[in-house]
Amino acid sequence: MSVLPGGLRVCVEAVPQYGRGLAALALTVAAGGDDDPAGRHGTAHLVEHLMFPRSGGGSADPTGEGYAALVAGAGGVCNAETHRDHTVFHTTVPAESLPEALVWEARRLLGFAPTEDVIRTETDIIGEEIRGAGDAGRSWESALGALYPGSRDSFGTAAELAGITAGEVEAFFRAHYTARRMVLSVVGDVDPAGVMSVVREVFAGVGVIRVVGEAGTAEGIRVAGELRSAEEIRAAGEARSAEEIRAASEPRAAEKIRAAGEPRAAEKIQAAGEPRTAKEIRTAKEIRTTPLPAARPGVAVGHPLPDPVADRPAYLAQAVLAQVLGRSRLPALARSARDGHRLTSATVTCGYHGQWLASAAPDLTLAVLGRAPGTEVDVAVGIWRSVLRAVAEGPLPEAEHRRAVNSLLVAWHRQADSLPTRAVALGRDALLLPGSAGPDALPAELHRTTPAEVAAAARALLEGPVTVTELAPQAGTVPTAQAGTVQPARADTELAPQKGTVG
């Protein structure tokens, strides 16, 4: 891990065994749905979209070619995700194209200046994404908002985005996409020294805030440094001098960069590695939320997770518990309704939309239970609690515990072979989970989780606050094999990026 003079943290890891001839880079930014300005819910999501302009020129793309087109032209792939507490951009390219990809990444940060027509295009696309969001996402966001008032989902609100201006978008970008709030991670068949040489050249001015006048205000925001040309950056690892690299585009004058919106005090800007302030959790034992439409009758039950930084062993015990519930205890109940339990299916997820260790606190365990016809919500919730009590009352059998841990380890090892997943994990650890020993420490941490800790995790769910959301079919809804959130009993084990908004 290195830190550039402006504060950008850079992690470079050579892992040729995971993808010989390939390299992945991830830019992780401490800006997400929770940071959206009042009345402009979805700004973080919109900025993510605007980093992939669908029309060239006048935006983060002075060459006229979109970032995604440049990456595709090199034979690579790219995508991004907006979360509650961060946004992550990830790109995979042939290792020989990594210097160019780093230039393109820096270029879209240095040249971010979206036009009104591009903004309108992307807000329309986001509106379609919001309308097409699945039931599972709505259940998760409903539970989080009920437990932690003020939490915002990452999609946004189409009505609030409809009137957003270029000035508002740039103000958000300048306030949040600062060097101290970003981590750049590069993983693959690379030479770390050569990569750092390129990064120092092309990212010198990325996210740098220069304050003029009163200390701690943003009125003097400007981008420093010149943008380097990809064509003139030799392969990573070769010695280069600054004189050998010409500027690829006209530097933007400071006075041309708007600092729209309210000034942001420097001391309020979160640096990478500084934990976010935990939100106050509601203390009500059970919180009933507004019913949600669904393809089949069901109920979503949400529980708060321990802080993965302050109480990591308890957090990992919850991850194991989700496996036990979703793979061992609930499947037998969900196979049929003949035994009187009246559950038709069950899904148990641990972490942000099923991605564990993908978010700082607050976070959730969410159970989505399918209800057979005539089964009331309270009955389904009672079954869920009875299964939790069975785990809480005694240590798990060793074989059942081992199966649950092994299923998490298989998921981890499978995804650790993915370069973008590894790059994203390194960035998230540095930005959201300060003090983490890194993704390679996770297997040993999981092995140390005991059956007694899993029983304690079940007791914590029983004794802590809980949200209950009825999932109710709407008139005219026709259930299909692909509709709705209720699926065959399982536990979600995803660590990797799952969804993207580019396309």
Coordinates of C-alpha atoms in Angstrom, one line a residue:
M1 CA 0.0 0.0 0.0
S2 CA 1.3 3.4 -1.0
V3 CA -0.1 6.9 -0.5
L4 CA 0.4 9.6 -3.2
P5 CA 1.1 13.1 -2.1
G6 CA -2.5 14.1 -2.6
G7 CA -3.7 11.3 -0.3
L8 CA -4.8 8.7 -2.8
R9 CA -4.1 5.3 -1.4
V10 CA -2.8 2.7 -3.9
C11 CA -2.5 -1.0 -3.4
V12 CA -0.7 -3.1 -6.1
E13 CA -0.5 -6.9 -5.8
A14 CA 1.2 -9.3 -8.2
V15 CA -0.8 -12.5 -8.4
P16 CA -0.1 -14.0 -11.8
Q17 CA -1.3 -17.4 -10.7
Y18 CA -4.9 -16.0 -10.6
G19 CA -4.9 -14.8 -14.2
R20 CA -1.7 -15.0 -16.2
G21 CA -1.6 -12.2 -18.7
L22 CA -4.4 -10.2 -17.1
A23 CA -4.7 -7.3 -14.7
A24 CA -7.6 -5.8 -12.9
L25 CA -8.0 -2.4 -11.3
A26 CA -10.6 -1.2 -8.9
L27 CA -11.3 2.4 -7.8
T28 CA -13.3 2.4 -4.5
V29 CA -14.8 5.7 -3.4
A30 CA -16.3 6.6 0.0
A31 CA -19.5 7.9 -1.6
G32 CA -22.8 6.1 -1.8
G33 CA -26.5 6.3 -1.2
D34 CA -26.1 7.6 2.4
D35 CA -24.2 10.6 1.0
D36 CA -27.0 11.7 -1.4
P37 CA -28.0 15.4 -0.7
A38 CA -31.5 16.0 0.7
G39 CA -34.0 16.1 -2.2
R40 CA -31.6 14.5 -4.6
H41 CA -31.7 10.8 -3.7
G42 CA -29.7 8.9 -6.2
T43 CA -26.9 11.4 -6.9
A44 CA -24.2 8.9 -6.0
H45 CA -25.8 6.4 -8.4
L46 CA -26.0 9.0 -11.1
V47 CA -22.3 10.0 -10.7
E48 CA -21.4 6.3 -11.2
H49 CA -23.3 6.2 -14.5
L50 CA -21.7 9.5 -15.6
M51 CA -18.3 7.9 -15.3
F52 CA -19.3 5.8 -18.3
P53 CA -20.6 8.5 -20.6
R54 CA -22.7 7.2 -23.5
S55 CA -21.7 10.1 -25.7
G56 CA -18.3 11.5 -26.0
G57 CA -16.9 15.0 -25.7
G58 CA -17.6 17.6 -23.1
S59 CA -17.7 15.0 -20.3
A60 CA -15.1 12.8 -18.7
D61 CA -14.0 11.9 -22.2
P62 CA -12.1 14.5 -24.2
T63 CA -11.3 12.0 -27.0
G64 CA -14.9 11.3 -27.8
E65 CA -14.7 7.6 -27.0
G66 CA -16.5 6.4 -24.0
Y67 CA -14.5 4.7 -21.2
A68 CA -16.3 1.4 -21.7
A69 CA -15.6 1.5 -25.5
L70 CA -11.9 2.1 -24.8
V71 CA -11.7 -0.8 -22.4
A72 CA -13.7 -3.0 -24.9
G73 CA -11.3 -2.0 -27.6
A74 CA -8.4 -3.3 -25.6
G75 CA -10.2 -6.6 -25.1
G76 CA -11.2 -5.8 -21.6
V77 CA -14.4 -5.6 -19.5
C78 CA -15.6 -3.0 -16.9
N79 CA -18.5 -2.4 -14.6
A80 CA -19.4 -0.5 -11.4
E81 CA -21.6 -0.7 -8.3
T82 CA -23.1 1.9 -6.1
H83 CA -23.6 0.8 -2.5
R84 CA -25.0 2.5 0.6
D85 CA -21.6 3.6 1.8
H86 CA -19.3 3.4 -1.3
T87 CA -19.1 3.2 -5.0
V88 CA -16.6 0.8 -6.8
F89 CA -15.5 0.8 -10.4
H90 CA -13.7 -2.3 -11.6
T91 CA -11.9 -3.0 -14.9
T92 CA -10.1 -6.1 -16.3
V93 CA -7.7 -5.8 -19.2
P94 CA -4.8 -7.7 -20.7
A95 CA -1.8 -6.9 -18.6
E96 CA 0.0 -5.2 -21.5
S97 CA -2.9 -2.7 -21.7
L98 CA -2.9 -1.8 -18.0
P99 CA -0.9 1.5 -18.5
E100 CA -3.5 2.7 -20.9
A101 CA -6.3 1.6 -18.7
L102 CA -4.8 3.6 -15.8
V103 CA -4.7 6.7 -18.0
W104 CA -8.3 6.2 -19.0
E105 CA -9.3 5.9 -15.3
A106 CA -7.4 9.0 -14.4
R107 CA -8.8 10.9 -17.4
R108 CA -12.4 10.3 -16.5
L109 CA -11.7 11.6 -13.0
L110 CA -9.7 14.6 -14.1
G111 CA -12.2 15.5 -16.9
F112 CA -15.5 14.9 -15.1
A113 CA -17.8 17.6 -16.4
P114 CA -21.1 16.0 -17.5
T115 CA -23.4 17.9 -19.9
E116 CA -27.1 18.3 -19.3
D117 CA -28.1 16.0 -22.2
V118 CA -25.9 13.2 -20.9
I119 CA -27.3 13.7 -17.4
R120 CA -30.9 13.4 -18.8
T121 CA -30.0 10.2 -20.6
E122 CA -28.5 8.6 -17.5
T123 CA -31.4 9.7 -15.2
D124 CA -33.8 8.0 -17.6
I125 CA -31.8 4.8 -17.5
I126 CA -31.6 4.9 -13.7
G127 CA -35.4 5.4 -13.6
E128 CA -35.7 2.1 -15.6
E129 CA -33.4 0.4 -13.2
I130 CA -35.4 1.6 -10.2
R131 CA -38.7 0.3 -11.8
G132 CA -37.0 -3.0 -12.6
A133 CA -35.5 -3.6 -9.2
G134 CA -36.3 -7.0 -7.8
D135 CA -38.3 -7.7 -4.7
A136 CA -35.2 -8.9 -2.8
G137 CA -33.6 -5.4 -3.1
R138 CA -36.8 -3.7 -1.9
S139 CA -37.0 -6.1 1.1
W140 CA -33.4 -5.4 2.1
E141 CA -33.7 -1.7 1.8
S142 CA -37.0 -1.6 3.7
A143 CA -35.4 -3.6 6.6
L144 CA -32.3 -1.4 6.7
G145 CA -34.3 1.8 6.7
A146 CA -36.6 0.5 9.5
L147 CA -33.7 -0.5 11.7
Y148 CA -31.5 2.5 10.9
P149 CA -33.5 5.7 10.2
G150 CA -31.8 7.9 7.6
S151 CA -30.2 5.1 5.7
R152 CA -30.7 5.4 1.9
D153 CA -30.8 2.8 -0.7
S154 CA -28.3 2.9 -3.5
F155 CA -30.7 3.2 -6.4
G156 CA -32.3 6.6 -5.8
T157 CA -35.6 8.2 -6.5
A158 CA -36.5 8.9 -10.1
A159 CA -38.6 12.0 -9.2
E160 CA -35.8 13.6 -7.2
L161 CA -33.2 12.9 -10.0
A162 CA -35.5 14.4 -12.6
G163 CA -34.6 17.9 -11.8
I164 CA -30.9 17.5 -11.0
T165 CA -28.5 19.9 -12.7
A166 CA -24.9 19.6 -13.9
G167 CA -23.9 22.0 -11.2
E168 CA -25.3 19.8 -8.5
V169 CA -23.7 16.7 -9.9
E170 CA -20.3 18.4 -10.1
A171 CA -20.7 19.7 -6.6
F172 CA -21.2 16.1 -5.3
F173 CA -18.3 14.8 -7.4
R174 CA -15.9 17.5 -6.1
A175 CA -17.0 17.0 -2.5
H176 CA -16.8 13.2 -2.4
Y177 CA -14.4 12.1 -5.2
T178 CA -11.3 13.4 -3.4
A179 CA -8.0 11.6 -3.1
R180 CA -8.3 11.0 0.6
R181 CA -11.7 9.3 0.1
M182 CA -10.5 6.9 -2.7
V183 CA -8.4 3.7 -2.9
L184 CA -7.0 2.4 -6.2
S185 CA -6.2 -1.3 -6.2
V186 CA -4.4 -3.1 -9.0
V187 CA -4.1 -6.9 -9.1
G188 CA -2.8 -9.4 -11.6
D189 CA 0.2 -10.4 -13.7
V190 CA 1.9 -7.1 -13.0
D191 CA 5.2 -5.6 -11.8
P192 CA 4.2 -3.5 -8.7
A193 CA 7.1 -1.0 -9.2
G194 CA 6.2 -0.4 -12.8
V195 CA 2.5 0.0 -12.0
M196 CA 3.4 2.6 -9.3
S197 CA 5.5 4.5 -11.7
V198 CA 2.6 4.9 -14.1
V199 CA 0.2 5.7 -11.3
R200 CA 2.4 8.4 -9.9
E201 CA 2.5 10.0 -13.3
V202 CA -1.2 9.9 -14.3
F203 CA -2.9 10.2 -11.0
A204 CA -0.8 13.1 -9.6
G205 CA -3.7 15.5 -9.8
V206 CA -6.7 13.2 -9.3
G207 CA -8.9 14.2 -6.4
V208 CA -6.5 16.9 -5.2
I209 CA -8.3 19.8 -3.4
R210 CA -6.4 23.0 -3.3
V211 CA -7.9 25.5 -0.8
V212 CA -7.6 29.2 -1.6
G213 CA -8.5 31.8 1.1
E214 CA -10.3 30.6 4.2
A215 CA -8.9 27.2 5.3
G216 CA -11.4 24.3 5.3
T217 CA -13.7 25.5 2.5
A218 CA -14.1 24.1 -1.0
E219 CA -14.3 27.5 -2.8
G220 CA -10.9 27.0 -4.4
I221 CA -11.3 23.5 -5.7
R222 CA -9.1 22.8 -8.7
V223 CA -7.5 19.9 -10.4
A224 CA -3.8 19.8 -10.3
G225 CA -1.4 18.2 -12.8
E226 CA -1.4 17.4 -16.5
L227 CA -3.1 14.4 -18.0
R228 CA -0.6 12.0 -19.5
S229 CA -1.0 10.3 -22.9
A230 CA -1.5 6.5 -22.9
E231 CA 0.4 6.3 -26.2
E232 CA 3.5 7.7 -24.6
I233 CA 3.5 5.5 -21.5
R234 CA 5.8 2.6 -22.1
A235 CA 5.1 -0.9 -20.7
A236 CA 5.0 -0.9 -16.9
G237 CA 8.4 -1.3 -15.4
E238 CA 10.4 0.7 -17.9
A239 CA 12.2 3.8 -16.7
R240 CA 10.7 7.0 -17.9
S241 CA 11.2 10.7 -17.3
A242 CA 8.5 13.3 -17.0
E243 CA 9.9 15.0 -20.1
E244 CA 9.1 11.9 -22.2
I245 CA 5.4 12.2 -21.5
R246 CA 3.3 14.9 -23.1
A247 CA 0.0 16.1 -21.9
A248 CA -2.9 14.2 -23.6
S249 CA -5.4 17.0 -23.4
E250 CA -5.6 20.7 -22.5
P251 CA -5.5 21.1 -18.7
R252 CA -8.7 22.5 -17.3
A253 CA -8.3 26.0 -15.8
A254 CA -9.2 26.3 -12.2
E255 CA -11.7 29.0 -12.8
K256 CA -13.6 26.7 -15.2
I257 CA -14.3 24.1 -12.6
R258 CA -17.5 25.0 -10.7
A259 CA -17.7 24.5 -7.0
A260 CA -21.5 24.5 -7.0
G261 CA -23.5 23.9 -3.8
E262 CA -22.7 24.6 -0.2
P263 CA -19.0 24.7 0.8
R264 CA -17.8 21.6 2.5
A265 CA -15.5 21.9 5.4
A266 CA -12.2 20.0 5.0
E267 CA -12.5 18.4 8.4
K268 CA -15.8 16.8 7.4
I269 CA -14.3 15.0 4.4
Q270 CA -13.8 11.4 5.3
A271 CA -10.4 10.0 4.6
A272 CA -9.8 6.5 3.3
G273 CA -9.4 4.2 6.3
E274 CA -11.4 6.3 8.7
P275 CA -14.5 4.3 9.8
R276 CA -17.9 5.8 9.2
T277 CA -20.0 6.8 12.1
A278 CA -22.4 4.0 13.0
K279 CA -26.0 5.0 12.7
E280 CA -28.3 4.8 15.8
I281 CA -30.3 1.6 15.7
R282 CA -34.0 1.7 16.7
T283 CA -34.5 -0.1 20.0
A284 CA -38.0 -1.4 19.3
K285 CA -38.1 -5.2 19.7
E286 CA -40.2 -5.7 16.5
I287 CA -40.7 -3.2 13.7
R288 CA -43.5 -3.9 11.2
T289 CA -42.9 -2.2 7.9
T290 CA -45.2 -1.4 5.0
P291 CA -46.1 -4.5 3.0
L292 CA -44.3 -4.9 -0.3
P293 CA -45.7 -6.4 -3.6
A294 CA -44.2 -9.7 -4.5
A295 CA -44.9 -12.6 -7.0
R296 CA -45.7 -15.0 -4.2
P297 CA -46.8 -14.6 -0.6
G298 CA -43.9 -14.4 1.8
V299 CA -42.3 -12.5 4.7
A300 CA -38.9 -10.8 5.0
V301 CA -37.3 -10.7 8.4
G302 CA -34.3 -8.4 9.0
H303 CA -31.8 -8.4 11.8
P304 CA -28.8 -6.0 12.4
L305 CA -25.4 -7.5 12.0
P306 CA -22.4 -6.8 14.3
D307 CA -19.8 -4.2 13.2
P308 CA -17.3 -6.1 11.0
V309 CA -14.5 -3.8 12.3
A310 CA -15.3 -3.5 16.0
D311 CA -16.7 -7.1 16.4
R312 CA -15.4 -9.1 13.6
P313 CA -15.6 -12.6 15.3
A314 CA -19.3 -12.0 16.0
Y315 CA -19.9 -10.8 12.4
L316 CA -18.2 -14.0 11.0
A317 CA -20.3 -16.1 13.3
Q318 CA -23.4 -14.5 11.8
A319 CA -22.1 -15.5 8.3
V320 CA -21.7 -19.1 9.4
L321 CA -25.2 -19.0 11.0
A322 CA -26.7 -17.9 7.7
Q323 CA -25.2 -20.9 6.1
V324 CA -26.5 -23.2 8.8
L325 CA -30.0 -21.8 8.6
G326 CA -30.1 -21.7 4.8
R327 CA -28.4 -25.0 4.1
S328 CA -29.1 -27.2 7.1
R329 CA -32.1 -26.1 9.1
L330 CA -34.6 -24.5 6.8
P331 CA -34.5 -26.7 3.6
A332 CA -36.3 -29.6 5.3
L333 CA -39.1 -27.2 6.2
A334 CA -39.3 -25.6 2.8
R335 CA -39.5 -28.8 0.7
S336 CA -43.2 -29.1 1.2
A337 CA -46.1 -27.8 3.3
R338 CA -47.3 -31.3 4.3
D339 CA -45.5 -31.2 7.7
G340 CA -47.7 -28.3 8.9
H341 CA -44.8 -25.8 9.0
R342 CA -46.3 -24.0 6.0
L343 CA -43.1 -22.7 4.6
T344 CA -42.6 -23.2 0.8
S345 CA -39.1 -21.7 0.5
A346 CA -36.4 -19.8 2.4
T347 CA -33.5 -17.6 1.5
V348 CA -31.0 -16.4 4.2
T349 CA -28.5 -13.7 3.2
C350 CA -25.8 -12.1 5.3
G351 CA -24.5 -8.7 4.4
Y352 CA -25.3 -6.0 1.9
H353 CA -27.8 -7.5 -0.6
G354 CA -26.2 -10.9 0.2
Q355 CA -22.5 -9.7 -0.1
W356 CA -20.9 -10.3 3.2
L357 CA -17.9 -8.0 4.2
A358 CA -19.0 -5.7 1.4
S359 CA -20.1 -2.9 3.6
A360 CA -19.3 -1.1 6.8
A361 CA -21.8 -1.0 9.7
P362 CA -24.8 -0.9 9.6
D363 CA -25.6 -4.1 7.8
L364 CA -28.2 -6.9 7.9
T365 CA -29.0 -10.5 8.0
L366 CA -32.2 -11.0 5.9
A367 CA -34.5 -14.0 5.8
V368 CA -37.1 -14.2 3.0
L369 CA -39.6 -16.9 3.7
G370 CA -42.2 -18.2 1.3
R371 CA -45.7 -18.8 2.8
A372 CA -48.0 -21.5 1.6
P373 CA -51.6 -20.4 0.9
G374 CA -53.4 -19.6 4.1
T375 CA -50.2 -19.2 6.2
E376 CA -50.2 -16.0 8.1
V377 CA -47.2 -13.7 8.5
D378 CA -47.0 -14.3 12.2
V379 CA -46.9 -18.1 11.7
A380 CA -44.0 -17.8 9.3
V381 CA -42.1 -15.5 11.7
G382 CA -42.8 -17.9 14.5
I383 CA -41.3 -20.8 12.5
W384 CA -38.2 -18.6 11.8
R385 CA -37.8 -17.9 15.5
S386 CA -38.2 -21.6 16.4
V387 CA -35.4 -22.5 14.0
L388 CA -33.2 -19.8 15.6
R389 CA -34.0 -21.1 19.1
A390 CA -33.0 -24.6 18.1
V391 CA -29.5 -23.3 17.2
A392 CA -29.3 -21.0 20.2
E393 CA -30.0 -23.6 22.8
G394 CA -27.0 -25.7 22.1
P395 CA -23.7 -25.8 20.2
L396 CA -24.1 -27.1 16.7
P397 CA -23.0 -30.6 15.9
E398 CA -19.4 -30.5 14.7
A399 CA -20.2 -31.9 11.3
E400 CA -22.9 -29.3 10.6
H401 CA -20.7 -26.5 11.8
R402 CA -17.8 -27.8 9.5
R403 CA -20.1 -28.0 6.5
A404 CA -21.2 -24.4 7.0
V405 CA -17.7 -23.1 7.4
N406 CA -16.5 -25.1 4.4
S407 CA -19.3 -23.7 2.2
L408 CA -18.1 -20.2 3.0
L409 CA -14.5 -21.2 2.3
V410 CA -15.4 -22.7 -1.1
A411 CA -17.2 -19.5 -2.0
W412 CA -14.1 -17.5 -0.9
H413 CA -11.6 -19.6 -2.7
R414 CA -13.7 -19.7 -5.9
Q415 CA -14.0 -15.9 -5.9
A416 CA -10.4 -15.3 -4.8
D417 CA -9.4 -16.6 -8.2
S418 CA -11.3 -13.7 -9.8
L419 CA -9.0 -10.7 -10.4
P420 CA -11.8 -8.0 -10.2
T421 CA -13.2 -9.6 -7.1
R422 CA -9.8 -9.5 -5.4
A423 CA -9.1 -6.0 -6.5
V424 CA -12.5 -4.9 -5.1
A425 CA -11.9 -6.8 -1.9
L426 CA -8.6 -5.0 -1.3
G427 CA -10.1 -1.6 -1.9
R428 CA -13.1 -2.3 0.4
D429 CA -10.8 -3.6 3.1
A430 CA -8.7 -0.4 3.0
L431 CA -11.6 2.0 2.7
L432 CA -14.4 0.4 4.8
L433 CA -12.7 -2.1 7.1
P434 CA -9.6 -0.4 8.6
G435 CA -7.4 -2.8 10.5
S436 CA -8.5 -5.7 8.4
A437 CA -5.7 -8.2 7.8
G438 CA -6.8 -8.5 4.2
P439 CA -8.8 -11.1 2.2
D440 CA -6.1 -13.8 2.6
A441 CA -6.6 -13.8 6.4
L442 CA -10.3 -14.7 6.1
P443 CA -10.0 -18.5 5.8
A444 CA -8.1 -18.7 9.1
E445 CA -10.6 -16.3 10.7
L446 CA -13.5 -18.5 9.6
H447 CA -11.7 -21.7 10.9
R448 CA -11.5 -20.0 14.3
T449 CA -15.3 -19.6 14.5
T450 CA -16.7 -22.1 17.0
P451 CA -20.1 -23.8 17.3
A452 CA -20.6 -21.9 20.6
E453 CA -20.1 -18.6 18.8
V454 CA -22.7 -19.6 16.2
A455 CA -25.2 -20.4 19.0
A456 CA -24.5 -17.0 20.5
A457 CA -25.1 -15.4 17.1
A458 CA -28.6 -17.1 17.0
R459 CA -29.3 -15.7 20.5
A460 CA -28.3 -12.2 19.4
L461 CA -30.9 -12.4 16.6
L462 CA -33.6 -13.6 18.9
E463 CA -32.9 -10.9 21.5
G464 CA -32.2 -8.0 19.3
P465 CA -34.5 -5.7 17.2
V466 CA -36.1 -7.3 14.1
T467 CA -38.1 -6.0 11.2
V468 CA -41.0 -7.9 9.6
T469 CA -42.2 -7.1 6.1
E470 CA -45.1 -8.9 4.5
L471 CA -44.6 -9.8 0.9
A472 CA -48.1 -9.8 -0.7
P473 CA -49.0 -10.7 -4.3
Q474 CA -50.9 -8.0 -6.1
A475 CA -54.0 -8.4 -8.2
G476 CA -53.1 -9.6 -11.7
T477 CA -49.6 -11.0 -10.6
V478 CA -48.8 -14.3 -12.3
P479 CA -46.1 -16.2 -10.5
T480 CA -43.4 -17.6 -12.7
A481 CA -40.2 -19.5 -12.1
Q482 CA -38.2 -16.4 -12.5
A483 CA -40.4 -13.8 -10.8
G484 CA -40.1 -12.7 -7.2
T485 CA -37.5 -13.1 -4.5
V486 CA -38.5 -16.4 -2.9
Q487 CA -36.2 -19.1 -4.1
P488 CA -35.3 -22.7 -3.1
A489 CA -33.8 -22.8 0.4
R490 CA -30.3 -21.5 0.3
A491 CA -27.8 -19.2 1.9
D492 CA -26.2 -16.4 -0.1
T493 CA -22.4 -16.5 0.0
E494 CA -21.4 -13.9 -2.5
L495 CA -18.2 -11.9 -1.9
A496 CA -17.8 -10.6 -5.4
P497 CA -19.4 -7.7 -7.3
Q498 CA -22.9 -8.9 -8.2
K499 CA -24.7 -6.2 -10.0
G500 CA -23.7 -3.4 -12.3
T501 CA -25.3 -0.4 -13.8
V502 CA -23.4 -0.2 -17.0
G503 CA -25.1 -1.4 -20.1

